[in-house]
Short mmCIF file of C-alpha atoms in Angstrom, two decimals:
data_model
loop_
_atom_site.label_atom_id
_atom_site.label_comp_id
_atom_site.label_asym_id
_atom_site.label_seq_id
_atom_site.Cartn_x
_atom_site.Cartn_y
_atom_site.Cartn_z
CA UNK B 10 89.07 71.93 92.46
CA UNK B 11 88.26 69.12 94.89
CA UNK B 12 87.61 70.38 98.43
CA UNK B 13 87.32 68.13 101.48
CA UNK B 14 87.08 70.69 104.28
CA UNK B 15 85.63 73.76 102.55
CA UNK B 16 82.70 74.67 100.33
CA UNK B 17 83.18 77.38 97.71
CA UNK B 18 80.51 79.32 95.85
CA UNK B 19 80.61 82.50 93.82
CA UNK B 20 77.95 85.19 93.73
CA UNK B 21 78.89 87.72 91.08
CA UNK B 22 82.26 89.11 92.12
CA UNK B 23 81.98 87.70 95.67
CA UNK B 24 83.44 84.36 96.72
CA UNK B 25 81.66 82.62 99.60
CA UNK B 26 83.94 80.20 101.41
CA UNK B 27 82.42 77.98 104.10
CA UNK B 28 84.36 75.94 106.66
CA UNK B 29 82.93 72.43 106.37
CA UNK B 30 84.16 69.98 108.97
CA UNK B 31 80.95 69.63 110.98
CA UNK B 32 81.85 66.35 112.67
CA UNK B 33 84.68 68.20 114.44
CA UNK B 34 82.86 71.53 114.95
CA UNK B 35 85.02 72.98 112.16
CA UNK B 36 88.19 72.44 114.20
CA UNK B 37 91.13 73.79 112.23
CA UNK B 38 93.35 70.84 111.37
CA UNK B 39 96.51 71.00 109.27
CA UNK B 40 94.71 69.61 106.23
CA UNK B 41 91.93 72.21 106.42
CA UNK B 42 94.43 75.04 106.67
CA UNK B 43 96.41 73.70 103.72
CA UNK B 44 93.21 73.58 101.71
CA UNK B 45 92.26 77.09 102.81
CA UNK B 46 95.65 78.48 101.78
CA UNK B 47 95.35 76.87 98.36
CA UNK B 48 91.85 78.26 97.77
CA UNK B 49 92.91 81.74 98.86
CA UNK B 50 95.86 81.63 96.46
CA UNK B 51 93.51 80.83 93.57
CA UNK B 52 90.97 83.46 94.58
CA UNK B 53 93.64 86.11 94.82
CA UNK B 54 94.65 85.40 91.23
CA UNK B 55 91.06 85.19 89.95
CA UNK B 56 90.19 88.61 88.53
CA UNK B 57 86.48 87.80 88.56
CA UNK B 58 86.59 87.75 92.40
CA UNK B 59 86.87 91.09 94.18
CA UNK B 60 85.71 90.26 97.72
CA UNK B 61 85.52 87.25 100.03
CA UNK B 62 83.05 86.12 102.69
CA UNK B 63 84.30 83.43 105.07
CA UNK B 64 81.74 81.63 107.22
CA UNK B 65 81.13 78.42 109.13
CA UNK B 66 78.04 76.58 110.28
CA UNK B 67 74.81 77.81 111.86
CA UNK B 68 75.91 77.02 115.42
CA UNK B 69 79.70 77.14 115.17
CA UNK B 70 82.08 79.19 113.07
CA UNK B 71 85.12 77.22 114.24
CA UNK B 72 85.63 75.72 117.68
CA UNK B 73 89.40 76.24 117.50
CA UNK B 74 92.47 74.33 116.43
CA UNK B 75 92.29 70.55 116.45
CA UNK B 76 93.45 69.73 120.00
CA UNK B 77 93.42 65.97 119.46
CA UNK B 78 95.81 66.37 116.54
CA UNK B 79 98.28 68.55 118.43
CA UNK B 80 98.19 67.21 121.99
CA UNK B 81 101.16 64.83 121.63
CA UNK B 82 103.45 67.09 119.62
CA UNK B 83 106.78 68.06 121.15
CA UNK B 84 108.44 71.46 121.20
CA UNK B 85 110.73 70.43 118.36
CA UNK B 86 107.73 69.17 116.35
CA UNK B 87 105.95 72.51 116.46
CA UNK B 88 109.10 74.63 116.23
CA UNK B 89 110.71 72.94 113.24
CA UNK B 90 107.40 72.69 111.35
CA UNK B 91 106.57 76.35 112.18
CA UNK B 92 103.18 75.16 113.44
CA UNK B 93 100.28 77.62 113.06
CA UNK B 94 102.39 79.77 110.78
CA UNK B 95 102.60 77.76 107.57
CA UNK B 96 99.24 78.30 105.80
CA UNK B 97 97.64 79.94 108.86
CA UNK B 98 98.71 83.47 107.97
CA UNK B 99 97.54 83.20 104.34
CA UNK B 100 94.18 84.77 105.15
CA UNK B 101 95.87 87.71 106.86
CA UNK B 102 97.95 88.37 103.74
CA UNK B 103 95.00 87.97 101.34
CA UNK B 104 95.00 91.21 99.33
CA UNK B 105 91.32 91.45 98.48
CA UNK B 106 88.71 92.62 101.03
CA UNK B 107 87.45 89.85 103.31
CA UNK B 108 84.50 89.56 105.67
CA UNK B 109 84.02 86.92 108.37
CA UNK B 110 80.34 86.05 108.89
CA UNK B 111 80.23 84.49 112.35
CA UNK B 112 77.37 82.55 113.93
CA UNK B 113 77.85 80.48 117.05
CA UNK B 114 81.24 79.78 118.56
CA UNK B 115 84.47 81.32 117.24
CA UNK B 116 86.96 80.10 119.81
CA UNK B 117 90.74 79.87 119.91
CA UNK B 118 91.93 79.39 116.35
CA UNK B 119 88.42 80.11 115.14
CA UNK B 120 88.48 83.55 116.75
CA UNK B 121 91.98 84.12 115.38
CA UNK B 122 90.83 83.15 111.88
CA UNK B 123 87.94 85.64 112.04
CA UNK B 124 90.36 88.32 113.23
CA UNK B 125 92.47 87.82 110.10
CA UNK B 126 89.55 89.07 107.99
CA UNK B 127 89.07 92.78 107.37
CA UNK B 128 85.61 92.89 108.93
CA UNK B 129 83.57 90.64 111.19
CA UNK B 130 79.78 90.60 110.91
CA UNK B 131 78.31 88.70 113.84
CA UNK B 132 74.99 86.95 114.24
CA UNK B 133 73.25 87.26 117.59
CA UNK B 134 74.44 83.76 118.54
CA UNK B 135 78.13 84.58 117.98
CA UNK B 136 80.51 83.90 120.85
CA UNK B 137 84.19 84.85 120.71
CA UNK B 138 86.98 83.70 122.97
CA UNK B 139 90.59 82.62 123.45
CA UNK B 140 90.21 79.75 125.94
CA UNK B 141 93.71 78.31 125.46
CA UNK B 142 94.57 79.09 129.10
CA UNK B 143 92.14 76.33 130.11
CA UNK B 144 94.25 73.67 128.42
CA UNK B 145 97.65 74.90 129.54
CA UNK B 146 98.73 77.04 126.62
CA UNK B 147 98.21 80.48 125.06
CA UNK B 148 96.92 81.81 121.71
CA UNK B 149 99.37 80.94 118.95
CA UNK B 150 97.84 82.27 115.73
CA UNK B 151 97.81 85.96 116.59
CA UNK B 152 94.98 86.07 119.12
CA UNK B 153 96.83 88.04 121.79
CA UNK B 154 98.09 90.52 119.20
CA UNK B 155 95.12 91.07 116.87
CA UNK B 156 92.64 91.12 119.74
CA UNK B 157 94.67 93.78 121.55
CA UNK B 158 94.67 95.92 118.41
CA UNK B 159 90.93 95.47 118.03
CA UNK B 160 89.59 95.77 121.58
CA UNK B 161 92.49 97.07 123.67
CA UNK B 162 94.67 95.65 126.43
CA UNK B 163 92.08 95.37 129.23
CA UNK B 164 89.52 93.34 127.29
CA UNK B 165 92.23 91.19 125.68
CA UNK B 166 93.78 90.39 129.07
CA UNK B 167 90.29 89.52 130.35
CA UNK B 168 89.61 87.04 127.53
CA UNK B 169 93.10 85.53 127.36
CA UNK B 170 93.65 85.16 131.12
CA UNK B 171 90.16 84.04 132.18
CA UNK B 172 89.26 82.04 129.07
CA UNK B 173 85.73 83.46 129.10
CA UNK B 174 83.69 84.10 125.97
CA UNK B 175 82.35 87.40 124.66
CA UNK B 176 78.85 87.53 123.19
CA UNK B 177 77.88 89.42 120.05
CA UNK B 178 76.53 92.44 121.93
CA UNK B 179 79.74 92.91 123.91
CA UNK B 180 81.84 92.24 120.80
CA UNK B 181 80.06 95.02 118.92
CA UNK B 182 80.27 97.40 121.87
CA UNK B 183 84.04 97.04 122.19
CA UNK B 184 84.76 97.15 118.46
CA UNK B 185 85.60 93.52 117.74
CA UNK B 186 82.80 93.25 115.17
CA UNK B 187 81.65 95.86 112.69
CA UNK B 188 77.98 94.84 112.72
CA UNK B 189 75.63 92.69 114.81
CA UNK B 190 72.67 91.22 112.95
CA UNK B 191 70.16 88.41 113.40
CA UNK B 192 71.35 84.89 112.68
CA UNK B 193 68.63 84.61 110.03
CA UNK B 194 70.02 87.54 108.03
CA UNK B 195 73.73 87.04 108.76
CA UNK B 196 74.79 85.54 105.46
CA UNK B 197 72.63 87.92 103.40
CA UNK B 198 74.07 90.92 105.25
CA UNK B 199 77.64 89.70 104.73
CA UNK B 200 77.09 88.96 101.03
CA UNK B 201 75.42 92.35 100.51
CA UNK B 202 78.33 94.14 102.18
CA UNK B 203 80.84 92.15 100.11
CA UNK B 204 78.86 92.80 96.93
CA UNK B 205 78.88 96.52 97.63
CA UNK B 206 82.65 96.45 98.12
CA UNK B 207 83.10 94.34 94.97
CA UNK B 208 81.12 96.92 93.00
CA UNK B 209 83.83 99.52 93.52
CA UNK B 210 87.16 99.53 91.72
CA UNK B 211 89.04 96.31 92.50
CA UNK B 212 92.53 97.85 92.63
CA UNK B 213 91.28 100.79 94.69
CA UNK B 214 89.64 98.58 97.34
CA UNK B 215 92.92 96.67 97.59
CA UNK B 216 94.79 99.96 98.08
CA UNK B 217 92.27 101.09 100.70
CA UNK B 218 92.74 97.82 102.59
CA UNK B 219 96.52 98.20 102.44
CA UNK B 220 96.30 101.75 103.78
CA UNK B 221 94.14 100.80 106.78
CA UNK B 222 96.33 97.82 107.62
CA UNK B 223 99.37 100.07 107.77
CA UNK B 224 97.76 101.90 110.69
CA UNK B 225 98.45 98.85 112.82
CA UNK B 226 101.96 98.19 111.55
CA UNK B 227 103.67 101.60 111.63
CA UNK B 228 103.86 104.97 113.35
CA UNK B 229 101.24 107.63 112.56
CA UNK B 230 103.62 109.66 110.41
CA UNK B 231 104.71 106.59 108.44
CA UNK B 232 101.11 105.44 108.06
CA UNK B 233 100.06 108.83 106.72
CA UNK B 234 103.00 108.76 104.30
CA UNK B 235 101.92 105.32 103.00
CA UNK B 236 98.32 106.51 102.70
CA UNK B 237 99.45 109.58 100.74
CA UNK B 238 101.48 107.50 98.29
CA UNK B 239 98.60 105.08 97.76
CA UNK B 240 96.23 108.02 97.27
CA UNK B 241 98.59 109.48 94.68
CA UNK B 242 98.77 106.08 93.00
CA UNK B 243 95.02 106.01 92.37
CA UNK B 244 95.54 108.85 89.88
CA UNK B 245 97.29 106.37 87.59
CA UNK B 246 94.20 104.11 87.57
CA UNK B 247 91.50 104.28 84.89
CA UNK B 248 88.81 103.78 87.52
CA UNK B 249 89.81 107.01 89.29
CA UNK B 250 89.27 108.93 86.06
CA UNK B 251 85.93 107.21 85.51
CA UNK B 252 84.79 107.71 89.10
CA UNK B 253 85.52 111.41 89.17
CA UNK B 254 84.09 111.94 85.68
CA UNK B 255 80.91 110.15 86.71
CA UNK B 256 80.62 112.33 89.81
CA UNK B 257 81.04 115.51 87.75
CA UNK B 258 78.54 114.29 85.19
CA UNK B 259 76.03 113.16 87.84
CA UNK B 260 75.88 109.53 86.67
CA UNK B 261 76.79 106.13 88.09
CA UNK B 262 80.42 105.13 87.45
CA UNK B 263 81.22 102.13 85.27
CA UNK B 264 84.36 100.73 86.88
CA UNK B 265 86.62 98.52 84.74
CA UNK B 266 88.85 97.39 87.65
CA UNK B 267 92.03 98.73 86.12
#
């Protein structure tokens, strides 16, 4: 698979996908997002892959959407083409667990892309922000919505209305990122976390992800009902039988991912 804007490697059952458009600070152009959607489609179907790590460069994760490419578009251009919807939401609908490993700037579309992952692990240099207000527009790829669900209304209003950035320490404190680590160990930490996830039952981690995501889409009672049904469903999976047998027999489970 020829890739122009991404680099793909596989470490065991973990796919490492790196944004690679350094001349534009990994700005998210239409072509990059088309390529990303295609890779994610393949990875979702690849049974040898059970977790994903998405990262960027050492000093920038992604500086945002490609402003130069969108500046002259009209309302009808973006409306009829469903701009920042086609291909952009593919990461959010990716069924396998995903981790964003962020060093440097994750701004605008870059922040929104990281938010589409299930977890964000941030290096000390990470900076998050939605600075669209500075160029006369607002977040368009879910920033105002996913940020509010992650860090609450007050912090989201602060970032969206002032355009300021949030450093890694503040991001961890308010719950935007799950872990804050050194830049030097960022990728190792993300790959280790993904490898640990990939070592569990593949279908069960997908069910767990689905259950947590429902917490942000439904009422509490409906979310608990979905969780209960998914929990019941694990009893039809071979890995549940193996996992519980291994626990009872005081040995490590040998998951078959079925």
